């Protein structure tokens, strides 16, 4: 428990340093070097994809048995590509997951 | 009470919490701009609050993390790393790599915030989230007056963080009530699919996503949840080598052609 408290606190301090980095270092007209900007723009897709893959396909370090998780995620990805909307993706993904659980998958 | 009933009262005499009526209107405009994204933050916060209890941490830790780290993806990554027995340093580094994206928002907001007093810049930075940064960058152009703009951005970012913290607390309270058979953990991949996939529009981003997933799964037996950290870093590093494909064939063809890729 103490470990978790320390980890959250240090992560909070480091994250705040990241949050103020650009605001403090880049006053008004200075801009990020293009390469740095491009790498930073890939942090969100790469990090989120890593979390999705870890949570969806793995259960701790074992493969998750094929079922409702995979099928509902497939529905969510399909709707996300079609509607390009976060709200619709959440709604249909959750509805598909509930329906699959009710169907006994 | 010195406020008169004249048609245009001095805002300073009408203040609530010593904030004038005009400022409250600007805050309210900010809240309206971000309101459509608030339900997602509540659900995500509840998932995090429930997760804290699933792994056996005390309930107060959830709102503590949400009000200090204030970045849900990294908070979940920390919990997952600790659950797998990772040393503290690995959990912290994983969280900071995931949150490195906030540096990009910080750079994008630098010109938006440049006319604000330092304490406003430091305070608004604390309240910066993926959602509020996006809304602030998109709408700041409509607020040329820096004083009114800072109140507007306070409305965009402040209440959103409050809603996120309240959602977290609600998750702690409701977590034990929700039956295990509902498998509420599915909200974690679902939430990130909902944020990630609709925004996938460039080839480097698609490549980063594919590489990241492949590496995470290939390294599934690596301890301490390090597969997430290595997968994200591989996606960022290799994805950065992929050139943007230009929509307009007449623009920027002097750069490396896509065929030159490994």
Tab-separated table of C-alpha atoms in Angstrom:
chain	number	residue	atom	x	y	z
A	1	UNK	CA	0.000	0.000	0.000
A	2	UNK	CA	2.831	2.370	0.915
A	3	UNK	CA	4.486	1.484	-2.384
A	4	UNK	CA	1.353	2.411	-4.333
A	5	UNK	CA	1.119	5.731	-2.482
A	6	UNK	CA	4.746	6.581	-3.294
A	7	UNK	CA	4.359	5.476	-6.919
A	8	UNK	CA	1.251	7.609	-7.452
A	9	UNK	CA	2.898	10.609	-5.758
A	10	UNK	CA	6.114	10.439	-7.802
A	11	UNK	CA	4.146	9.799	-11.002
A	12	UNK	CA	2.042	12.877	-10.154
A	13	UNK	CA	5.134	15.056	-9.730
A	14	UNK	CA	6.686	13.777	-12.971
A	15	UNK	CA	3.419	14.183	-14.852
A	16	UNK	CA	3.065	17.781	-13.653
A	17	UNK	CA	6.597	18.481	-14.883
A	18	UNK	CA	5.534	17.111	-18.300
A	19	UNK	CA	2.367	19.242	-18.216
A	20	UNK	CA	4.245	22.508	-17.633
A	21	UNK	CA	7.185	21.645	-19.943
A	22	UNK	CA	5.922	23.251	-23.136
A	23	UNK	CA	4.081	26.105	-21.425
A	24	UNK	CA	7.212	27.134	-19.504
A	25	UNK	CA	9.926	26.334	-22.070
A	26	UNK	CA	8.142	27.513	-25.216
A	27	UNK	CA	7.114	31.067	-24.416
A	28	UNK	CA	5.248	32.428	-27.403
A	29	UNK	CA	6.846	31.962	-30.805
A	30	UNK	CA	9.300	29.107	-30.182
A	31	UNK	CA	8.072	25.771	-31.492
A	32	UNK	CA	8.924	22.119	-30.995
A	33	UNK	CA	11.427	20.592	-33.426
A	34	UNK	CA	9.371	18.624	-36.021
A	35	UNK	CA	10.956	15.266	-35.114
A	36	UNK	CA	10.161	15.730	-31.426
A	37	UNK	CA	6.632	16.787	-32.281
A	38	UNK	CA	6.111	13.733	-34.480
A	39	UNK	CA	7.424	11.310	-31.847
A	40	UNK	CA	5.209	12.905	-29.168
A	41	UNK	CA	2.183	12.673	-31.464
A	42	UNK	CA	2.717	8.898	-31.577
A	43	UNK	CA	2.791	8.466	-27.785
A	44	UNK	CA	-1.001	8.415	-27.491
A	45	UNK	CA	-1.709	5.764	-30.186
A	46	UNK	CA	1.267	3.592	-29.163
A	47	UNK	CA	0.528	3.749	-25.418
A	48	UNK	CA	-3.215	3.217	-25.811
A	49	UNK	CA	-2.700	0.313	-28.228
A	50	UNK	CA	-0.299	-1.281	-25.717
A	51	UNK	CA	-2.867	-0.999	-22.940
A	52	UNK	CA	-5.668	-2.347	-25.177
A	53	UNK	CA	-3.583	-5.335	-26.302
A	54	UNK	CA	-2.508	-6.118	-22.736
A	55	UNK	CA	-6.022	-5.848	-21.293
A	56	UNK	CA	-7.907	-7.473	-24.160
A	57	UNK	CA	-5.779	-10.423	-25.304
A	58	UNK	CA	-4.002	-11.221	-22.026
A	59	UNK	CA	-5.280	-12.070	-18.564
A	60	UNK	CA	-2.203	-11.444	-16.408
A	61	UNK	CA	0.369	-13.357	-18.518
A	62	UNK	CA	-1.980	-15.974	-19.998
A	63	UNK	CA	-3.904	-15.648	-23.270
A	64	UNK	CA	-7.521	-14.680	-22.625
A	65	UNK	CA	-9.916	-17.391	-23.870
A	66	UNK	CA	-11.746	-16.308	-27.015
A	67	UNK	CA	-15.216	-14.958	-26.224
A	68	UNK	CA	-17.268	-11.885	-25.379
A	69	UNK	CA	-14.222	-9.625	-24.849
A	70	UNK	CA	-12.862	-10.204	-28.349
A	71	UNK	CA	-16.207	-10.050	-30.115
A	72	UNK	CA	-17.386	-6.882	-28.347
A	73	UNK	CA	-13.998	-5.239	-29.011
A	74	UNK	CA	-14.383	-6.139	-32.690
A	75	UNK	CA	-17.813	-4.440	-32.733
A	76	UNK	CA	-16.315	-1.372	-31.023
A	77	UNK	CA	-13.432	-1.117	-33.503
A	78	UNK	CA	-15.853	-1.477	-36.431
A	79	UNK	CA	-18.147	1.260	-35.122
A	80	UNK	CA	-15.140	3.475	-34.298
A	81	UNK	CA	-13.863	3.241	-37.874
A	82	UNK	CA	-17.338	3.753	-39.307
A	83	UNK	CA	-18.685	6.576	-37.093
A	84	UNK	CA	-15.344	8.104	-35.989
A	85	UNK	CA	-17.118	8.900	-32.720
A	86	UNK	CA	-15.998	8.158	-29.160
A	87	UNK	CA	-19.560	8.197	-27.810
A	88	UNK	CA	-20.944	5.736	-30.353
A	89	UNK	CA	-17.963	3.429	-29.868
A	90	UNK	CA	-18.443	3.312	-26.078
A	91	UNK	CA	-22.180	2.832	-26.375
A	92	UNK	CA	-22.196	0.040	-28.965
A	93	UNK	CA	-19.151	-1.678	-27.436
A	94	UNK	CA	-20.782	-1.784	-24.004
A	95	UNK	CA	-24.135	-2.871	-25.465
A	96	UNK	CA	-22.484	-5.645	-27.498
A	97	UNK	CA	-20.548	-6.817	-24.434
A	98	UNK	CA	-23.702	-6.907	-22.284
A	99	UNK	CA	-25.626	-8.780	-24.991
A	100	UNK	CA	-22.807	-11.337	-25.370
A	101	UNK	CA	-22.631	-11.890	-21.588
A	102	UNK	CA	-26.404	-12.344	-21.443
A	103	UNK	CA	-26.139	-14.803	-24.333
A	104	UNK	CA	-23.788	-16.825	-22.132
A	105	UNK	CA	-20.504	-16.214	-23.957
B	1	UNK	CA	-23.926	44.670	0.210
B	2	UNK	CA	-23.412	47.672	-2.040
B	3	UNK	CA	-24.842	46.279	-5.281
B	4	UNK	CA	-27.535	48.525	-6.707
B	5	UNK	CA	-30.363	47.527	-9.008
B	6	UNK	CA	-29.008	49.553	-11.899
B	7	UNK	CA	-29.225	47.898	-15.348
B	8	UNK	CA	-25.468	47.319	-15.728
B	9	UNK	CA	-24.034	46.707	-12.285
B	10	UNK	CA	-20.303	46.627	-11.713
B	11	UNK	CA	-19.355	42.925	-11.912
B	12	UNK	CA	-17.038	43.324	-8.914
B	13	UNK	CA	-19.962	44.165	-6.644
B	14	UNK	CA	-22.078	41.266	-7.942
B	15	UNK	CA	-19.407	38.651	-7.400
B	16	UNK	CA	-19.954	35.189	-6.005
B	17	UNK	CA	-16.777	33.769	-4.448
B	18	UNK	CA	-15.311	37.175	-5.464
B	19	UNK	CA	-15.593	36.141	-9.127
B	20	UNK	CA	-17.553	38.562	-11.278
B	21	UNK	CA	-20.656	37.786	-13.316
B	22	UNK	CA	-18.802	38.105	-16.633
B	23	UNK	CA	-16.172	35.621	-15.421
B	24	UNK	CA	-18.874	33.168	-14.375
B	25	UNK	CA	-20.402	33.448	-17.863
B	26	UNK	CA	-17.019	32.731	-19.450
B	27	UNK	CA	-16.469	29.745	-17.127
B	28	UNK	CA	-19.942	28.495	-18.040
B	29	UNK	CA	-19.130	28.785	-21.767
B	30	UNK	CA	-16.079	26.614	-21.143
B	31	UNK	CA	-18.124	24.016	-19.264
B	32	UNK	CA	-20.620	23.851	-22.141
B	33	UNK	CA	-17.775	23.331	-24.638
B	34	UNK	CA	-16.495	20.215	-22.840
B	35	UNK	CA	-19.801	18.874	-21.460
B	36	UNK	CA	-20.275	16.230	-24.211
B	37	UNK	CA	-17.059	14.531	-23.058
B	38	UNK	CA	-17.978	14.442	-19.362
B	39	UNK	CA	-20.018	11.184	-19.341
B	40	UNK	CA	-16.994	9.300	-20.699
B	41	UNK	CA	-14.821	10.727	-17.918
B	42	UNK	CA	-17.347	9.611	-15.283
B	43	UNK	CA	-17.479	6.039	-16.638
B	44	UNK	CA	-13.701	5.886	-16.979
B	45	UNK	CA	-13.274	7.258	-13.447
B	46	UNK	CA	-15.683	4.646	-12.102
B	47	UNK	CA	-13.706	1.894	-13.840
B	48	UNK	CA	-10.502	3.147	-12.207
B	49	UNK	CA	-12.149	3.396	-8.777
B	50	UNK	CA	-13.494	-0.140	-9.093
B	51	UNK	CA	-10.105	-1.420	-10.277
B	52	UNK	CA	-8.323	-0.007	-7.194
B	53	UNK	CA	-10.533	-2.166	-4.988
B	54	UNK	CA	-10.190	-5.257	-7.190
B	55	UNK	CA	-6.421	-5.228	-6.629
B	56	UNK	CA	-6.881	-4.739	-2.875
B	57	UNK	CA	-5.679	-1.147	-2.446
B	58	UNK	CA	-7.499	1.149	0.022
B	59	UNK	CA	-10.372	3.090	-1.512
B	60	UNK	CA	-9.006	6.582	-0.769
B	61	UNK	CA	-6.062	5.809	-3.044
B	62	UNK	CA	-8.317	6.126	-6.119
B	63	UNK	CA	-9.435	9.760	-5.678
B	64	UNK	CA	-5.919	10.571	-4.420
B	65	UNK	CA	-4.409	9.274	-7.683
B	66	UNK	CA	-7.113	10.922	-9.801
B	67	UNK	CA	-6.559	14.327	-8.199
B	68	UNK	CA	-2.742	14.221	-8.272
B	69	UNK	CA	-1.742	12.217	-11.359
B	70	UNK	CA	-4.984	13.172	-13.153
B	71	UNK	CA	-4.269	10.990	-16.192
B	72	UNK	CA	-6.369	7.819	-16.298
B	73	UNK	CA	-4.362	5.707	-18.734
B	74	UNK	CA	-1.193	6.036	-16.657
B	75	UNK	CA	-3.084	5.414	-13.411
B	76	UNK	CA	-4.432	2.123	-14.789
B	77	UNK	CA	-0.957	1.188	-16.052
B	78	UNK	CA	0.447	1.802	-12.545
B	79	UNK	CA	-2.184	-0.437	-10.952
B	80	UNK	CA	-1.579	-3.182	-13.521
B	81	UNK	CA	2.206	-2.989	-13.046
B	82	UNK	CA	1.917	-3.143	-9.243
B	83	UNK	CA	-0.525	-6.041	-9.529
B	84	UNK	CA	2.148	-7.969	-11.430
B	85	UNK	CA	4.670	-7.247	-8.676
B	86	UNK	CA	6.692	-4.689	-10.635
B	87	UNK	CA	9.277	-2.595	-8.750
B	88	UNK	CA	8.117	0.973	-8.095
B	89	UNK	CA	10.545	2.470	-10.602
B	90	UNK	CA	9.094	0.429	-13.485
B	91	UNK	CA	5.554	1.492	-12.594
B	92	UNK	CA	6.636	5.153	-12.474
B	93	UNK	CA	8.589	5.040	-15.749
B	94	UNK	CA	5.689	3.306	-17.525
B	95	UNK	CA	3.316	6.024	-16.311
B	96	UNK	CA	5.633	8.837	-17.386
B	97	UNK	CA	6.145	7.334	-20.859
B	98	UNK	CA	2.369	7.109	-21.299
B	99	UNK	CA	2.017	10.713	-20.078
B	100	UNK	CA	4.769	12.039	-22.344
B	101	UNK	CA	1.957	12.848	-24.789
B	102	UNK	CA	0.973	15.709	-22.446
B	103	UNK	CA	4.215	17.482	-23.433
B	104	UNK	CA	2.748	17.801	-26.917
B	105	UNK	CA	-0.413	19.457	-25.570
B	106	UNK	CA	1.723	21.673	-23.364
B	107	UNK	CA	3.628	22.867	-26.437
B	108	UNK	CA	0.391	23.425	-28.356
B	109	UNK	CA	-1.057	25.427	-25.441
B	110	UNK	CA	2.069	27.572	-24.922
B	111	UNK	CA	0.905	30.300	-27.362
B	112	UNK	CA	-2.666	30.075	-26.008
B	113	UNK	CA	-1.443	30.626	-22.432
B	114	UNK	CA	1.414	33.058	-23.219
B	115	UNK	CA	-0.508	36.195	-22.148
B	116	UNK	CA	-1.670	34.674	-18.818
B	117	UNK	CA	-0.008	35.453	-15.472
B	118	UNK	CA	2.435	32.740	-14.343
B	119	UNK	CA	0.176	31.414	-11.560
B	120	UNK	CA	-2.637	30.955	-14.104
B	121	UNK	CA	-0.319	29.088	-16.464
B	122	UNK	CA	0.885	26.818	-13.658
B	123	UNK	CA	-2.662	26.247	-12.388
B	124	UNK	CA	-4.236	25.563	-15.781
B	125	UNK	CA	-1.353	23.187	-16.609
B	126	UNK	CA	-2.270	21.162	-13.519
B	127	UNK	CA	-5.833	20.800	-14.860
B	128	UNK	CA	-4.728	19.801	-18.378
B	129	UNK	CA	-6.201	16.552	-19.726
B	130	UNK	CA	-6.349	15.025	-23.215
B	131	UNK	CA	-9.902	16.283	-23.573
B	132	UNK	CA	-9.518	19.794	-22.159
B	133	UNK	CA	-6.294	20.400	-24.110
B	134	UNK	CA	-8.014	19.429	-27.357
B	135	UNK	CA	-11.044	21.658	-26.675
B	136	UNK	CA	-8.822	24.565	-25.529
B	137	UNK	CA	-6.625	24.471	-28.637
B	138	UNK	CA	-9.656	24.213	-30.941
B	139	UNK	CA	-11.690	27.019	-29.345
B	140	UNK	CA	-9.059	29.474	-28.037
B	141	UNK	CA	-9.161	31.442	-31.300
B	142	UNK	CA	-12.687	32.609	-30.459
B	143	UNK	CA	-11.394	34.256	-27.220
B	144	UNK	CA	-8.946	36.988	-28.268
B	145	UNK	CA	-9.116	38.808	-24.892
B	146	UNK	CA	-6.557	36.954	-22.705
B	147	UNK	CA	-8.422	37.736	-19.466
B	148	UNK	CA	-11.736	36.325	-20.684
B	149	UNK	CA	-9.882	33.459	-22.369
B	150	UNK	CA	-8.286	32.294	-19.124
B	151	UNK	CA	-11.672	32.132	-17.410
B	152	UNK	CA	-13.064	30.210	-20.394
B	153	UNK	CA	-10.188	27.698	-20.265
B	154	UNK	CA	-10.654	27.373	-16.501
B	155	UNK	CA	-14.257	26.358	-17.313
B	156	UNK	CA	-13.039	23.881	-19.913
B	157	UNK	CA	-10.466	22.181	-17.690
B	158	UNK	CA	-11.480	22.586	-14.019
B	159	UNK	CA	-14.950	21.010	-13.842
B	160	UNK	CA	-13.807	18.189	-16.130
B	161	UNK	CA	-11.158	17.202	-13.568
B	162	UNK	CA	-13.749	17.495	-10.762
B	163	UNK	CA	-16.108	15.187	-12.662
B	164	UNK	CA	-13.238	12.733	-13.205
B	165	UNK	CA	-12.409	12.691	-9.465
B	166	UNK	CA	-16.087	12.286	-8.511
B	167	UNK	CA	-16.429	9.418	-11.000
B	168	UNK	CA	-13.417	7.761	-9.397
B	169	UNK	CA	-14.937	8.105	-5.929
B	170	UNK	CA	-18.231	6.707	-7.237
B	171	UNK	CA	-16.343	3.709	-8.611
B	172	UNK	CA	-14.834	3.034	-5.184
B	173	UNK	CA	-18.292	3.129	-3.597
B	174	UNK	CA	-20.069	1.134	-6.308
B	175	UNK	CA	-17.200	-1.240	-7.113
B	176	UNK	CA	-18.008	-3.821	-4.425
B	177	UNK	CA	-21.712	-3.715	-5.371
B	178	UNK	CA	-21.131	-4.523	-9.030
B	179	UNK	CA	-21.274	-8.315	-9.500
B	180	UNK	CA	-18.095	-9.963	-10.756
B	181	UNK	CA	-20.085	-11.602	-13.570
B	182	UNK	CA	-20.471	-8.153	-15.206
B	183	UNK	CA	-16.718	-8.167	-15.882
B	184	UNK	CA	-16.456	-4.371	-15.561
B	185	UNK	CA	-12.756	-4.671	-16.455
B	186	UNK	CA	-13.842	-4.655	-20.103
B	187	UNK	CA	-14.180	-0.871	-19.794
B	188	UNK	CA	-10.371	-0.596	-19.933
B	189	UNK	CA	-9.866	-1.881	-23.517
B	190	UNK	CA	-13.214	-0.403	-24.589
B	191	UNK	CA	-12.387	3.091	-23.312
B	192	UNK	CA	-9.048	3.150	-25.101
B	193	UNK	CA	-10.508	1.737	-28.326
B	194	UNK	CA	-13.044	4.583	-28.187
B	195	UNK	CA	-10.327	7.219	-27.746
B	196	UNK	CA	-7.695	5.660	-30.020
B	197	UNK	CA	-9.454	4.275	-33.089
B	198	UNK	CA	-11.585	7.278	-34.175
B	199	UNK	CA	-8.416	9.428	-34.080
B	200	UNK	CA	-6.291	7.039	-36.178
B	201	UNK	CA	-5.793	9.087	-39.326
B	202	UNK	CA	-2.098	9.048	-40.253
B	203	UNK	CA	0.147	6.201	-41.405
B	204	UNK	CA	2.719	6.747	-38.639
B	205	UNK	CA	-0.069	6.472	-36.051
B	206	UNK	CA	-1.435	3.277	-37.649
B	207	UNK	CA	2.081	1.803	-37.759
B	208	UNK	CA	2.746	2.776	-34.117
B	209	UNK	CA	-0.506	1.059	-33.112
B	210	UNK	CA	0.278	-2.174	-34.991
B	211	UNK	CA	3.879	-2.359	-33.770
B	212	UNK	CA	2.843	-1.661	-30.193
B	213	UNK	CA	0.203	-4.439	-30.167
B	214	UNK	CA	2.608	-6.934	-31.764
B	215	UNK	CA	5.402	-6.235	-29.275
B	216	UNK	CA	3.072	-6.318	-26.238
B	217	UNK	CA	1.765	-9.758	-27.237
B	218	UNK	CA	5.160	-11.141	-28.318
B	219	UNK	CA	6.616	-10.165	-24.915
B	220	UNK	CA	3.655	-11.419	-22.897
B	221	UNK	CA	5.900	-13.499	-20.599
B	222	UNK	CA	8.176	-10.581	-19.682
B	223	UNK	CA	7.644	-9.827	-15.957
B	224	UNK	CA	6.286	-6.712	-14.194
B	225	UNK	CA	4.082	-5.585	-17.086
B	226	UNK	CA	7.217	-4.404	-18.875
B	227	UNK	CA	5.653	-5.602	-22.144
B	228	UNK	CA	3.368	-2.514	-22.077
B	229	UNK	CA	6.294	-0.127	-21.604
B	230	UNK	CA	8.480	-1.794	-24.257
B	231	UNK	CA	5.555	-2.094	-26.680
B	232	UNK	CA	4.689	1.610	-26.351
B	233	UNK	CA	8.331	2.676	-26.803
B	234	UNK	CA	8.733	0.400	-29.850
B	235	UNK	CA	5.552	1.818	-31.378
B	236	UNK	CA	6.725	5.408	-30.842
B	237	UNK	CA	10.280	4.764	-32.087
B	238	UNK	CA	9.449	2.676	-35.149
B	239	UNK	CA	6.277	4.610	-35.995
B	240	UNK	CA	8.342	7.812	-36.167
B	241	UNK	CA	10.283	6.274	-39.083
B	242	UNK	CA	7.093	6.009	-41.163
B	243	UNK	CA	6.602	9.104	-43.346
B	244	UNK	CA	3.296	10.940	-43.477
B	245	UNK	CA	1.535	10.247	-46.769
B	246	UNK	CA	0.453	13.558	-48.263
B	247	UNK	CA	-3.099	13.919	-49.443
B	248	UNK	CA	-2.079	16.530	-52.008
B	249	UNK	CA	0.329	14.880	-54.495
B	250	UNK	CA	1.834	18.247	-55.444
B	251	UNK	CA	2.911	19.040	-51.874
B	252	UNK	CA	6.077	17.899	-50.161
B	253	UNK	CA	7.133	15.203	-52.612
B	254	UNK	CA	10.771	16.044	-51.963
B	255	UNK	CA	10.675	14.015	-48.741
B	256	UNK	CA	11.520	10.340	-48.510
B	257	UNK	CA	9.032	8.369	-50.618
B	258	UNK	CA	7.028	5.645	-48.814
B	259	UNK	CA	8.742	2.927	-50.872
B	260	UNK	CA	12.045	3.732	-49.161
B	261	UNK	CA	10.750	2.228	-45.918
B	262	UNK	CA	12.223	-0.869	-44.334
